[in-house]
Amino acid sequence: QVQLQESGPGLVKPSETLSLTCTVSGGSMTNYYWSWVRQPPGKGLEWIGYIYDRVITNSNPSLKSRVTISVDMSEHQFSLKLSSVTPADTAVYYCARHQALAAAGSLYYGMDVWGQGTTVTVSS
Amino acid sequence: DIQMTQSPSSLSASVGDRVTITCRASQNINTFLNWYQHRPGKAPNLLIFAASSLHRGVPSRFSGGRSGTDFTLTINGLLPEDFATYYCQQSNSFPHTFGQGTKLEIK
């Protein structure tokens, strides 16, 4: 059974770079999209971005210029870097796997495996 | 970006009740709609994909529907473990936007 675990600093200073890693265990990383999602305090979920097949990435336009997502298949990890953080970036950060799911002859993507989440606070 | 609007934002119900949550997309997303359950302190859990297909292991008391750009999540016979926050998410185009969530509370 695939499991994901986020790790990284719980406190980041304003203007610095937030760095998180997601370790994948119990399964392969190939042929999947791997995403980051966050939830600010008292708010809903926000998709941050994904990486696929080592080099294909996409991110939320609201964050795009600040987001870097990378993968290290040999270490079974993928990572998030969010630069120039402000207190508005304080959130629980989740990593997740997109699974291609078949229905009515088509493929649909849903995030079927998630990490437990890690809280990151941006404060001086 | 496609906007997803959920209603209501919160809902009180009792064990055994039937509840329905609605999600409206700002444009046509066909059936590219997922529903997630999120309990406090836990990872979100995929319930439904393709608007009405139950993800494996999800109880049959959960069901999803679609009418145009309006989608519904219905829970028949609420159990104590169903009290959580529910999110819709469109997977038609990136960014895969979420609704703002519906908090289901015990009455």
mmCIF file with all atom_site columns, C-alpha atoms in Angstrom:
data_model
loop_
_atom_site.group_PDB
_atom_site.id
_atom_site.type_symbol
_atom_site.label_atom_id
_atom_site.label_alt_id
_atom_site.label_comp_id
_atom_site.label_asym_id
_atom_site.label_entity_id
_atom_site.label_seq_id
_atom_site.pdbx_PDB_ins_code
_atom_site.Cartn_x
_atom_site.Cartn_y
_atom_site.Cartn_z
_atom_site.occupancy
_atom_site.B_iso_or_equiv
_atom_site.pdbx_formal_charge
_atom_site.auth_seq_id
_atom_site.auth_comp_id
_atom_site.auth_asym_id
_atom_site.auth_atom_id
_atom_site.pdbx_PDB_model_num
ATOM 1   C CA . GLN A 1 1   ? 0.000   0.000  0.000   1.00 0.00 ? 1   GLN A CA 1
ATOM 2   C CA . VAL A 1 2   ? 1.410   3.341  -1.061  1.00 0.00 ? 2   VAL A CA 1
ATOM 3   C CA . GLN A 1 3   ? 2.065   5.823  1.722   1.00 0.00 ? 3   GLN A CA 1
ATOM 4   C CA . LEU A 1 4   ? 3.206   9.427  1.594   1.00 0.00 ? 4   LEU A CA 1
ATOM 5   C CA . GLN A 1 5   ? 4.976   11.395 4.324   1.00 0.00 ? 5   GLN A CA 1
ATOM 6   C CA . GLU A 1 6   ? 5.749   15.089 4.276   1.00 0.00 ? 6   GLU A CA 1
ATOM 7   C CA . SER A 1 7   ? 8.801   16.495 6.049   1.00 0.00 ? 7   SER A CA 1
ATOM 8   C CA . GLY A 1 8   ? 10.431  19.872 6.460   1.00 0.00 ? 8   GLY A CA 1
ATOM 9   C CA . PRO A 1 9   ? 10.758  22.875 8.769   1.00 0.00 ? 9   PRO A CA 1
ATOM 10  C CA . GLY A 1 10  ? 7.662   23.900 10.661  1.00 0.00 ? 10  GLY A CA 1
ATOM 11  C CA . LEU A 1 11  ? 8.720   27.542 10.861  1.00 0.00 ? 11  LEU A CA 1
ATOM 12  C CA . VAL A 1 12  ? 9.951   29.740 8.030   1.00 0.00 ? 12  VAL A CA 1
ATOM 13  C CA . LYS A 1 13  ? 10.826  33.417 8.173   1.00 0.00 ? 13  LYS A CA 1
ATOM 14  C CA . PRO A 1 14  ? 9.121   35.922 5.862   1.00 0.00 ? 14  PRO A CA 1
ATOM 15  C CA . SER A 1 15  ? 10.910  36.431 2.515   1.00 0.00 ? 15  SER A CA 1
ATOM 16  C CA . GLU A 1 16  ? 12.691  33.076 2.846   1.00 0.00 ? 16  GLU A CA 1
ATOM 17  C CA . THR A 1 17  ? 12.053  29.860 0.909   1.00 0.00 ? 17  THR A CA 1
ATOM 18  C CA . LEU A 1 18  ? 9.774   27.132 2.222   1.00 0.00 ? 18  LEU A CA 1
ATOM 19  C CA . SER A 1 19  ? 11.150  23.661 1.417   1.00 0.00 ? 19  SER A CA 1
ATOM 20  C CA . LEU A 1 20  ? 9.212   20.440 1.895   1.00 0.00 ? 20  LEU A CA 1
ATOM 21  C CA . THR A 1 21  ? 9.834   16.851 0.874   1.00 0.00 ? 21  THR A CA 1
ATOM 22  C CA . CYS A 1 22  ? 7.356   14.039 0.351   1.00 0.00 ? 22  CYS A CA 1
ATOM 23  C CA . THR A 1 23  ? 8.647   10.499 0.723   1.00 0.00 ? 23  THR A CA 1
ATOM 24  C CA . VAL A 1 24  ? 6.790   7.792  -1.189  1.00 0.00 ? 24  VAL A CA 1
ATOM 25  C CA . SER A 1 25  ? 6.838   4.274  0.183   1.00 0.00 ? 25  SER A CA 1
ATOM 26  C CA . GLY A 1 26  ? 5.183   1.025  -0.826  1.00 0.00 ? 26  GLY A CA 1
ATOM 27  C CA . GLY A 1 27  ? 4.896   1.698  -4.527  1.00 0.00 ? 27  GLY A CA 1
ATOM 28  C CA . SER A 1 28  ? 6.356   3.067  -7.735  1.00 0.00 ? 28  SER A CA 1
ATOM 29  C CA . MET A 1 29  ? 6.604   6.757  -8.606  1.00 0.00 ? 29  MET A CA 1
ATOM 30  C CA . THR A 1 30  ? 6.570   6.249  -12.358 1.00 0.00 ? 30  THR A CA 1
ATOM 31  C CA . ASN A 1 31  ? 3.521   7.121  -14.482 1.00 0.00 ? 31  ASN A CA 1
ATOM 32  C CA . TYR A 1 32  ? 1.837   9.154  -11.767 1.00 0.00 ? 32  TYR A CA 1
ATOM 33  C CA . TYR A 1 33  ? 1.271   12.844 -11.207 1.00 0.00 ? 33  TYR A CA 1
ATOM 34  C CA . TRP A 1 34  ? 2.482   13.982 -7.781  1.00 0.00 ? 34  TRP A CA 1
ATOM 35  C CA . SER A 1 35  ? 0.940   17.093 -6.286  1.00 0.00 ? 35  SER A CA 1
ATOM 36  C CA . TRP A 1 36  ? 1.164   19.531 -3.430  1.00 0.00 ? 36  TRP A CA 1
ATOM 37  C CA . VAL A 1 37  ? -1.994  20.924 -1.824  1.00 0.00 ? 37  VAL A CA 1
ATOM 38  C CA . ARG A 1 38  ? -2.299  23.308 1.092   1.00 0.00 ? 38  ARG A CA 1
ATOM 39  C CA . GLN A 1 39  ? -4.921  24.448 3.567   1.00 0.00 ? 39  GLN A CA 1
ATOM 40  C CA . PRO A 1 40  ? -4.477  27.825 5.283   1.00 0.00 ? 40  PRO A CA 1
ATOM 41  C CA . PRO A 1 41  ? -5.958  28.096 8.780   1.00 0.00 ? 41  PRO A CA 1
ATOM 42  C CA . GLY A 1 42  ? -9.750  28.282 8.640   1.00 0.00 ? 42  GLY A CA 1
ATOM 43  C CA . LYS A 1 43  ? -9.802  28.034 4.847   1.00 0.00 ? 43  LYS A CA 1
ATOM 44  C CA . GLY A 1 44  ? -10.298 25.402 2.177   1.00 0.00 ? 44  GLY A CA 1
ATOM 45  C CA . LEU A 1 45  ? -7.937  23.339 0.078   1.00 0.00 ? 45  LEU A CA 1
ATOM 46  C CA . GLU A 1 46  ? -5.739  24.926 -2.583  1.00 0.00 ? 46  GLU A CA 1
ATOM 47  C CA . TRP A 1 47  ? -3.879  22.950 -5.244  1.00 0.00 ? 47  TRP A CA 1
ATOM 48  C CA . ILE A 1 48  ? -0.291  24.201 -5.514  1.00 0.00 ? 48  ILE A CA 1
ATOM 49  C CA . GLY A 1 49  ? 1.208   22.189 -8.356  1.00 0.00 ? 49  GLY A CA 1
ATOM 50  C CA . TYR A 1 50  ? 2.287   18.814 -9.686  1.00 0.00 ? 50  TYR A CA 1
ATOM 51  C CA . ILE A 1 51  ? 5.220   16.999 -11.243 1.00 0.00 ? 51  ILE A CA 1
ATOM 52  C CA . TYR A 1 52  ? 5.040   14.136 -13.728 1.00 0.00 ? 52  TYR A CA 1
ATOM 53  C CA . ASP A 1 53  ? 7.759   11.981 -15.159 1.00 0.00 ? 53  ASP A CA 1
ATOM 54  C CA . ARG A 1 54  ? 10.627  13.989 -13.638 1.00 0.00 ? 54  ARG A CA 1
ATOM 55  C CA . VAL A 1 55  ? 10.352  17.101 -15.785 1.00 0.00 ? 55  VAL A CA 1
ATOM 56  C CA . ILE A 1 56  ? 6.731   17.911 -16.534 1.00 0.00 ? 56  ILE A CA 1
ATOM 57  C CA . THR A 1 57  ? 5.412   20.364 -13.999 1.00 0.00 ? 57  THR A CA 1
ATOM 58  C CA . ASN A 1 58  ? 2.484   22.694 -13.623 1.00 0.00 ? 58  ASN A CA 1
ATOM 59  C CA . SER A 1 59  ? 1.464   24.976 -10.829 1.00 0.00 ? 59  SER A CA 1
ATOM 60  C CA . ASN A 1 60  ? -1.340  27.228 -9.723  1.00 0.00 ? 60  ASN A CA 1
ATOM 61  C CA . PRO A 1 61  ? -1.087  30.548 -11.586 1.00 0.00 ? 61  PRO A CA 1
ATOM 62  C CA . SER A 1 62  ? -1.634  32.344 -8.291  1.00 0.00 ? 62  SER A CA 1
ATOM 63  C CA . LEU A 1 63  ? 1.676   30.885 -7.056  1.00 0.00 ? 63  LEU A CA 1
ATOM 64  C CA . LYS A 1 64  ? 3.458   29.980 -10.282 1.00 0.00 ? 64  LYS A CA 1
ATOM 65  C CA . SER A 1 65  ? 6.400   32.369 -10.145 1.00 0.00 ? 65  SER A CA 1
ATOM 66  C CA . ARG A 1 66  ? 7.281   31.215 -6.618  1.00 0.00 ? 66  ARG A CA 1
ATOM 67  C CA . VAL A 1 67  ? 6.820   27.453 -6.957  1.00 0.00 ? 67  VAL A CA 1
ATOM 68  C CA . THR A 1 68  ? 9.414   24.841 -7.857  1.00 0.00 ? 68  THR A CA 1
ATOM 69  C CA . ILE A 1 69  ? 8.551   21.160 -7.757  1.00 0.00 ? 69  ILE A CA 1
ATOM 70  C CA . SER A 1 70  ? 11.170  18.495 -8.346  1.00 0.00 ? 70  SER A CA 1
ATOM 71  C CA . VAL A 1 71  ? 11.486  14.737 -8.005  1.00 0.00 ? 71  VAL A CA 1
ATOM 72  C CA . ASP A 1 72  ? 14.212  12.314 -7.031  1.00 0.00 ? 72  ASP A CA 1
ATOM 73  C CA . MET A 1 73  ? 13.038  8.919  -8.199  1.00 0.00 ? 73  MET A CA 1
ATOM 74  C CA . SER A 1 74  ? 16.078  7.152  -6.739  1.00 0.00 ? 74  SER A CA 1
ATOM 75  C CA . GLU A 1 75  ? 15.159  8.462  -3.284  1.00 0.00 ? 75  GLU A CA 1
ATOM 76  C CA . HIS A 1 76  ? 11.401  7.979  -3.825  1.00 0.00 ? 76  HIS A CA 1
ATOM 77  C CA . GLN A 1 77  ? 10.838  11.617 -3.016  1.00 0.00 ? 77  GLN A CA 1
ATOM 78  C CA . PHE A 1 78  ? 9.411   14.753 -4.554  1.00 0.00 ? 78  PHE A CA 1
ATOM 79  C CA . SER A 1 79  ? 9.866   18.242 -3.220  1.00 0.00 ? 79  SER A CA 1
ATOM 80  C CA . LEU A 1 80  ? 8.254   21.662 -3.048  1.00 0.00 ? 80  LEU A CA 1
ATOM 81  C CA . LYS A 1 81  ? 10.053  24.974 -2.845  1.00 0.00 ? 81  LYS A CA 1
ATOM 82  C CA . LEU A 1 82  ? 7.994   28.130 -2.342  1.00 0.00 ? 82  LEU A CA 1
ATOM 83  C CA . SER A 1 83  ? 10.041  31.300 -2.444  1.00 0.00 ? 83  SER A CA 1
ATOM 84  C CA . SER A 1 84  ? 9.504   34.738 -0.909  1.00 0.00 ? 84  SER A CA 1
ATOM 85  C CA . VAL A 1 85  ? 6.995   33.480 1.626   1.00 0.00 ? 85  VAL A CA 1
ATOM 86  C CA . THR A 1 86  ? 4.701   35.736 3.637   1.00 0.00 ? 86  THR A CA 1
ATOM 87  C CA . PRO A 1 87  ? 2.406   34.975 6.591   1.00 0.00 ? 87  PRO A CA 1
ATOM 88  C CA . ALA A 1 88  ? -0.317  34.227 3.976   1.00 0.00 ? 88  ALA A CA 1
ATOM 89  C CA . ASP A 1 89  ? 1.637   31.078 3.116   1.00 0.00 ? 89  ASP A CA 1
ATOM 90  C CA . THR A 1 90  ? 1.050   29.686 6.600   1.00 0.00 ? 90  THR A CA 1
ATOM 91  C CA . ALA A 1 91  ? -0.853  26.453 6.057   1.00 0.00 ? 91  ALA A CA 1
ATOM 92  C CA . VAL A 1 92  ? -0.982  22.712 6.413   1.00 0.00 ? 92  VAL A CA 1
ATOM 93  C CA . TYR A 1 93  ? 0.818   21.350 3.361   1.00 0.00 ? 93  TYR A CA 1
ATOM 94  C CA . TYR A 1 94  ? -0.149  17.991 1.905   1.00 0.00 ? 94  TYR A CA 1
ATOM 95  C CA . CYS A 1 95  ? 1.468   15.866 -0.759  1.00 0.00 ? 95  CYS A CA 1
ATOM 96  C CA . ALA A 1 96  ? -0.766  13.637 -2.843  1.00 0.00 ? 96  ALA A CA 1
ATOM 97  C CA . ARG A 1 97  ? -0.783  11.186 -5.741  1.00 0.00 ? 97  ARG A CA 1
ATOM 98  C CA . HIS A 1 98  ? -3.019  11.574 -8.777  1.00 0.00 ? 98  HIS A CA 1
ATOM 99  C CA . GLN A 1 99  ? -4.440  8.268  -9.919  1.00 0.00 ? 99  GLN A CA 1
ATOM 100 C CA . ALA A 1 100 ? -5.955  7.724  -13.359 1.00 0.00 ? 100 ALA A CA 1
ATOM 101 C CA . LEU A 1 101 ? -9.353  6.189  -12.666 1.00 0.00 ? 101 LEU A CA 1
ATOM 102 C CA . ALA A 1 102 ? -11.503 4.586  -15.341 1.00 0.00 ? 102 ALA A CA 1
ATOM 103 C CA . ALA A 1 103 ? -15.202 5.293  -15.691 1.00 0.00 ? 103 ALA A CA 1
ATOM 104 C CA . ALA A 1 104 ? -17.538 5.083  -18.690 1.00 0.00 ? 104 ALA A CA 1
ATOM 105 C CA . GLY A 1 105 ? -14.654 4.444  -21.066 1.00 0.00 ? 105 GLY A CA 1
ATOM 106 C CA . SER A 1 106 ? -12.660 7.503  -20.038 1.00 0.00 ? 106 SER A CA 1
ATOM 107 C CA . LEU A 1 107 ? -9.895  8.292  -17.586 1.00 0.00 ? 107 LEU A CA 1
ATOM 108 C CA . TYR A 1 108 ? -10.389 10.702 -14.730 1.00 0.00 ? 108 TYR A CA 1
ATOM 109 C CA . TYR A 1 109 ? -7.784  11.975 -12.304 1.00 0.00 ? 109 TYR A CA 1
ATOM 110 C CA . GLY A 1 110 ? -8.352  12.036 -8.571  1.00 0.00 ? 110 GLY A CA 1
ATOM 111 C CA . MET A 1 111 ? -5.946  12.373 -5.655  1.00 0.00 ? 111 MET A CA 1
ATOM 112 C CA . ASP A 1 112 ? -6.278  8.936  -4.135  1.00 0.00 ? 112 ASP A CA 1
ATOM 113 C CA . VAL A 1 113 ? -3.325  8.857  -1.709  1.00 0.00 ? 113 VAL A CA 1
ATOM 114 C CA . TRP A 1 114 ? -2.380  11.730 0.590   1.00 0.00 ? 114 TRP A CA 1
ATOM 115 C CA . GLY A 1 115 ? 0.180   12.391 3.237   1.00 0.00 ? 115 GLY A CA 1
ATOM 116 C CA . GLN A 1 116 ? -0.953  13.312 6.744   1.00 0.00 ? 116 GLN A CA 1
ATOM 117 C CA . GLY A 1 117 ? 0.061   16.918 6.198   1.00 0.00 ? 117 GLY A CA 1
ATOM 118 C CA . THR A 1 118 ? 2.666   19.128 7.804   1.00 0.00 ? 118 THR A CA 1
ATOM 119 C CA . THR A 1 119 ? 2.059   22.517 9.358   1.00 0.00 ? 119 THR A CA 1
ATOM 120 C CA . VAL A 1 120 ? 4.238   25.366 8.161   1.00 0.00 ? 120 VAL A CA 1
ATOM 121 C CA . THR A 1 121 ? 4.110   28.720 9.899   1.00 0.00 ? 121 THR A CA 1
ATOM 122 C CA . VAL A 1 122 ? 5.623   31.818 8.329   1.00 0.00 ? 122 VAL A CA 1
ATOM 123 C CA . SER A 1 123 ? 6.681   34.181 11.059  1.00 0.00 ? 123 SER A CA 1
ATOM 124 C CA . SER A 1 124 ? 9.694   36.148 12.160  1.00 0.00 ? 124 SER A CA 1
ATOM 125 C CA . ASP B 2 1   ? -9.485  29.394 -13.705 1.00 0.00 ? 1   ASP B CA 1
ATOM 126 C CA . ILE B 2 2   ? -12.691 27.427 -13.222 1.00 0.00 ? 2   ILE B CA 1
ATOM 127 C CA . GLN B 2 3   ? -14.508 28.520 -10.071 1.00 0.00 ? 3   GLN B CA 1
ATOM 128 C CA . MET B 2 4   ? -16.253 25.920 -7.942  1.00 0.00 ? 4   MET B CA 1
ATOM 129 C CA . THR B 2 5   ? -19.022 27.143 -5.641  1.00 0.00 ? 5   THR B CA 1
ATOM 130 C CA . GLN B 2 6   ? -20.299 24.853 -2.912  1.00 0.00 ? 6   GLN B CA 1
ATOM 131 C CA . SER B 2 7   ? -23.454 25.195 -0.879  1.00 0.00 ? 7   SER B CA 1
ATOM 132 C CA . PRO B 2 8   ? -24.200 25.258 1.902   1.00 0.00 ? 8   PRO B CA 1
ATOM 133 C CA . SER B 2 9   ? -20.963 26.223 3.631   1.00 0.00 ? 9   SER B CA 1
ATOM 134 C CA . SER B 2 10  ? -22.150 24.396 6.739   1.00 0.00 ? 10  SER B CA 1
ATOM 135 C CA . LEU B 2 11  ? -24.877 21.913 7.515   1.00 0.00 ? 11  LEU B CA 1
ATOM 136 C CA . SER B 2 12  ? -26.263 20.426 10.726  1.00 0.00 ? 12  SER B CA 1
ATOM 137 C CA . ALA B 2 13  ? -27.779 16.963 10.638  1.00 0.00 ? 13  ALA B CA 1
ATOM 138 C CA . SER B 2 14  ? -28.445 13.942 12.816  1.00 0.00 ? 14  SER B CA 1
ATOM 139 C CA . VAL B 2 15  ? -27.230 10.380 12.628  1.00 0.00 ? 15  VAL B CA 1
ATOM 140 C CA . GLY B 2 16  ? -29.456 8.535  10.175  1.00 0.00 ? 16  GLY B CA 1
ATOM 141 C CA . ASP B 2 17  ? -30.348 11.631 8.134   1.00 0.00 ? 17  ASP B CA 1
ATOM 142 C CA . ARG B 2 18  ? -29.978 12.042 4.392   1.00 0.00 ? 18  ARG B CA 1
ATOM 143 C CA . VAL B 2 19  ? -28.033 15.119 3.312   1.00 0.00 ? 19  VAL B CA 1
ATOM 144 C CA . THR B 2 20  ? -27.145 16.659 -0.029  1.00 0.00 ? 20  THR B CA 1
ATOM 145 C CA . ILE B 2 21  ? -24.296 19.041 -0.806  1.00 0.00 ? 21  ILE B CA 1
ATOM 146 C CA . THR B 2 22  ? -24.196 21.012 -4.032  1.00 0.00 ? 22  THR B CA 1
ATOM 147 C CA . CYS B 2 23  ? -21.273 22.206 -6.134  1.00 0.00 ? 23  CYS B CA 1
ATOM 148 C CA . ARG B 2 24  ? -21.584 24.485 -9.164  1.00 0.00 ? 24  ARG B CA 1
ATOM 149 C CA . ALA B 2 25  ? -18.848 24.942 -11.769 1.00 0.00 ? 25  ALA B CA 1
ATOM 150 C CA . SER B 2 26  ? -18.345 28.298 -13.467 1.00 0.00 ? 26  SER B CA 1
ATOM 151 C CA . GLN B 2 27  ? -18.151 26.580 -16.849 1.00 0.00 ? 27  GLN B CA 1
ATOM 152 C CA . ASN B 2 28  ? -18.739 23.186 -18.403 1.00 0.00 ? 28  ASN B CA 1
ATOM 153 C CA . ILE B 2 29  ? -16.501 20.528 -16.850 1.00 0.00 ? 29  ILE B CA 1
ATOM 154 C CA . ASN B 2 30  ? -18.412 17.531 -18.206 1.00 0.00 ? 30  ASN B CA 1
ATOM 155 C CA . THR B 2 31  ? -18.114 14.870 -15.489 1.00 0.00 ? 31  THR B CA 1
ATOM 156 C CA . PHE B 2 32  ? -14.610 15.824 -14.350 1.00 0.00 ? 32  PHE B CA 1
ATOM 157 C CA . LEU B 2 33  ? -15.666 16.296 -10.754 1.00 0.00 ? 33  LEU B CA 1
ATOM 158 C CA . ASN B 2 34  ? -14.274 14.724 -7.596  1.00 0.00 ? 34  ASN B CA 1
ATOM 159 C CA . TRP B 2 35  ? -15.589 14.739 -4.038  1.00 0.00 ? 35  TRP B CA 1
ATOM 160 C CA . TYR B 2 36  ? -13.339 14.474 -0.983  1.00 0.00 ? 36  TYR B CA 1
ATOM 161 C CA . GLN B 2 37  ? -14.045 13.980 2.712   1.00 0.00 ? 37  GLN B CA 1
ATOM 162 C CA . HIS B 2 38  ? -11.722 15.733 5.139   1.00 0.00 ? 38  HIS B CA 1
ATOM 163 C CA . ARG B 2 39  ? -11.725 15.010 8.847   1.00 0.00 ? 39  ARG B CA 1
ATOM 164 C CA . PRO B 2 40  ? -9.780  17.331 11.177  1.00 0.00 ? 40  PRO B CA 1
ATOM 165 C CA . GLY B 2 41  ? -6.152  16.319 11.519  1.00 0.00 ? 41  GLY B CA 1
ATOM 166 C CA . LYS B 2 42  ? -6.465  13.657 8.839   1.00 0.00 ? 42  LYS B CA 1
ATOM 167 C CA . ALA B 2 43  ? -5.593  13.415 5.164   1.00 0.00 ? 43  ALA B CA 1
ATOM 168 C CA . PRO B 2 44  ? -8.415  14.134 2.716   1.00 0.00 ? 44  PRO B CA 1
ATOM 169 C CA . ASN B 2 45  ? -10.100 11.026 1.373   1.00 0.00 ? 45  ASN B CA 1
ATOM 170 C CA . LEU B 2 46  ? -11.281 10.612 -2.237  1.00 0.00 ? 46  LEU B CA 1
ATOM 171 C CA . LEU B 2 47  ? -14.931 9.554  -2.235  1.00 0.00 ? 47  LEU B CA 1
ATOM 172 C CA . ILE B 2 48  ? -16.209 10.023 -5.760  1.00 0.00 ? 48  ILE B CA 1
ATOM 173 C CA . PHE B 2 49  ? -14.630 10.666 -9.151  1.00 0.00 ? 49  PHE B CA 1
ATOM 174 C CA . ALA B 2 50  ? -16.170 11.230 -12.572 1.00 0.00 ? 50  ALA B CA 1
ATOM 175 C CA . ALA B 2 51  ? -19.065 12.932 -10.795 1.00 0.00 ? 51  ALA B CA 1
ATOM 176 C CA . SER B 2 52  ? -20.774 9.698  -9.767  1.00 0.00 ? 52  SER B CA 1
ATOM 177 C CA . SER B 2 53  ? -18.258 6.839  -9.554  1.00 0.00 ? 53  SER B CA 1
ATOM 178 C CA . LEU B 2 54  ? -17.482 5.586  -6.070  1.00 0.00 ? 54  LEU B CA 1
ATOM 179 C CA . HIS B 2 55  ? -13.792 5.217  -5.303  1.00 0.00 ? 55  HIS B CA 1
ATOM 180 C CA . ARG B 2 56  ? -12.876 1.754  -4.065  1.00 0.00 ? 56  ARG B CA 1
ATOM 181 C CA . GLY B 2 57  ? -13.722 1.098  -0.461  1.00 0.00 ? 57  GLY B CA 1
ATOM 182 C CA . VAL B 2 58  ? -16.186 3.998  -0.189  1.00 0.00 ? 58  VAL B CA 1
ATOM 183 C CA . PRO B 2 59  ? -19.523 2.934  1.313   1.00 0.00 ? 59  PRO B CA 1
ATOM 184 C CA . SER B 2 60  ? -22.567 2.884  -0.939  1.00 0.00 ? 60  SER B CA 1
ATOM 185 C CA . ARG B 2 61  ? -24.402 5.396  1.251   1.00 0.00 ? 61  ARG B CA 1
ATOM 186 C CA . PHE B 2 62  ? -22.370 8.007  -0.643  1.00 0.00 ? 62  PHE B CA 1
ATOM 187 C CA . SER B 2 63  ? -23.548 8.948  -4.124  1.00 0.00 ? 63  SER B CA 1
ATOM 188 C CA . GLY B 2 64  ? -22.857 11.672 -6.658  1.00 0.00 ? 64  GLY B CA 1
ATOM 189 C CA . GLY B 2 65  ? -24.958 13.282 -9.354  1.00 0.00 ? 65  GLY B CA 1
ATOM 190 C CA . ARG B 2 66  ? -24.741 15.842 -12.121 1.00 0.00 ? 66  ARG B CA 1
ATOM 191 C CA . SER B 2 67  ? -27.071 18.196 -13.937 1.00 0.00 ? 67  SER B CA 1
ATOM 192 C CA . GLY B 2 68  ? -25.196 20.407 -16.351 1.00 0.00 ? 68  GLY B CA 1
ATOM 193 C CA . THR B 2 69  ? -22.685 22.359 -14.315 1.00 0.00 ? 69  THR B CA 1
ATOM 194 C CA . ASP B 2 70  ? -24.377 21.472 -11.003 1.00 0.00 ? 70  ASP B CA 1
ATOM 195 C CA . PHE B 2 71  ? -23.126 18.501 -9.016  1.00 0.00 ? 71  PHE B CA 1
ATOM 196 C CA . THR B 2 72  ? -24.418 16.857 -5.864  1.00 0.00 ? 72  THR B CA 1
ATOM 197 C CA . LEU B 2 73  ? -23.001 14.671 -3.145  1.00 0.00 ? 73  LEU B CA 1
ATOM 198 C CA . THR B 2 74  ? -25.654 12.775 -1.203  1.00 0.00 ? 74  THR B CA 1
ATOM 199 C CA . ILE B 2 75  ? -25.108 10.773 1.960   1.00 0.00 ? 75  ILE B CA 1
ATOM 200 C CA . ASN B 2 76  ? -27.930 8.391  2.877   1.00 0.00 ? 76  ASN B CA 1
ATOM 201 C CA . GLY B 2 77  ? -28.155 7.356  6.509   1.00 0.00 ? 77  GLY B CA 1
ATOM 202 C CA . LEU B 2 78  ? -25.475 9.460  8.178   1.00 0.00 ? 78  LEU B CA 1
ATOM 203 C CA . LEU B 2 79  ? -23.085 7.653  10.480  1.00 0.00 ? 79  LEU B CA 1
ATOM 204 C CA . PRO B 2 80  ? -21.015 9.359  13.213  1.00 0.00 ? 80  PRO B CA 1
ATOM 205 C CA . GLU B 2 81  ? -17.846 9.038  11.117  1.00 0.00 ? 81  GLU B CA 1
ATOM 206 C CA . ASP B 2 82  ? -19.432 11.042 8.265   1.00 0.00 ? 82  ASP B CA 1
ATOM 207 C CA . PHE B 2 83  ? -19.320 14.325 10.163  1.00 0.00 ? 83  PHE B CA 1
ATOM 208 C CA . ALA B 2 84  ? -16.485 16.086 8.378   1.00 0.00 ? 84  ALA B CA 1
ATOM 209 C CA . THR B 2 85  ? -15.833 18.734 5.748   1.00 0.00 ? 85  THR B CA 1
ATOM 210 C CA . TYR B 2 86  ? -16.557 17.851 2.128   1.00 0.00 ? 86  TYR B CA 1
ATOM 211 C CA . TYR B 2 87  ? -14.893 19.403 -0.897  1.00 0.00 ? 87  TYR B CA 1
ATOM 212 C CA . CYS B 2 88  ? -15.651 19.208 -4.572  1.00 0.00 ? 88  CYS B CA 1
ATOM 213 C CA . GLN B 2 89  ? -12.794 19.552 -7.061  1.00 0.00 ? 89  GLN B CA 1
ATOM 214 C CA . GLN B 2 90  ? -12.848 19.897 -10.813 1.00 0.00 ? 90  GLN B CA 1
ATOM 215 C CA . SER B 2 91  ? -10.291 17.868 -12.779 1.00 0.00 ? 91  SER B CA 1
ATOM 216 C CA . ASN B 2 92  ? -11.279 19.176 -16.208 1.00 0.00 ? 92  ASN B CA 1
ATOM 217 C CA . SER B 2 93  ? -8.397  21.630 -16.486 1.00 0.00 ? 93  SER B CA 1
ATOM 218 C CA . PHE B 2 94  ? -5.489  22.891 -14.395 1.00 0.00 ? 94  PHE B CA 1
ATOM 219 C CA . PRO B 2 95  ? -5.462  24.388 -11.887 1.00 0.00 ? 95  PRO B CA 1
ATOM 220 C CA . HIS B 2 96  ? -7.670  21.684 -10.395 1.00 0.00 ? 96  HIS B CA 1
ATOM 221 C CA . THR B 2 97  ? -9.711  24.040 -8.251  1.00 0.00 ? 97  THR B CA 1
ATOM 222 C CA . PHE B 2 98  ? -11.599 23.060 -5.113  1.00 0.00 ? 98  PHE B CA 1
ATOM 223 C CA . GLY B 2 99  ? -14.851 24.342 -3.776  1.00 0.00 ? 99  GLY B CA 1
ATOM 224 C CA . GLN B 2 100 ? -14.667 26.217 -0.497  1.00 0.00 ? 100 GLN B CA 1
ATOM 225 C CA . GLY B 2 101 ? -15.911 23.222 1.476   1.00 0.00 ? 101 GLY B CA 1
ATOM 226 C CA . THR B 2 102 ? -19.072 22.201 3.324   1.00 0.00 ? 102 THR B CA 1
ATOM 227 C CA . LYS B 2 103 ? -18.743 21.451 7.020   1.00 0.00 ? 103 LYS B CA 1
ATOM 228 C CA . LEU B 2 104 ? -21.186 18.750 8.100   1.00 0.00 ? 104 LEU B CA 1
ATOM 229 C CA . GLU B 2 105 ? -21.861 18.959 11.821  1.00 0.00 ? 105 GLU B CA 1
ATOM 230 C CA . ILE B 2 106 ? -23.877 16.903 14.266  1.00 0.00 ? 106 ILE B CA 1
ATOM 231 C CA . LYS B 2 107 ? -27.182 18.500 15.247  1.00 0.00 ? 107 LYS B CA 1
#
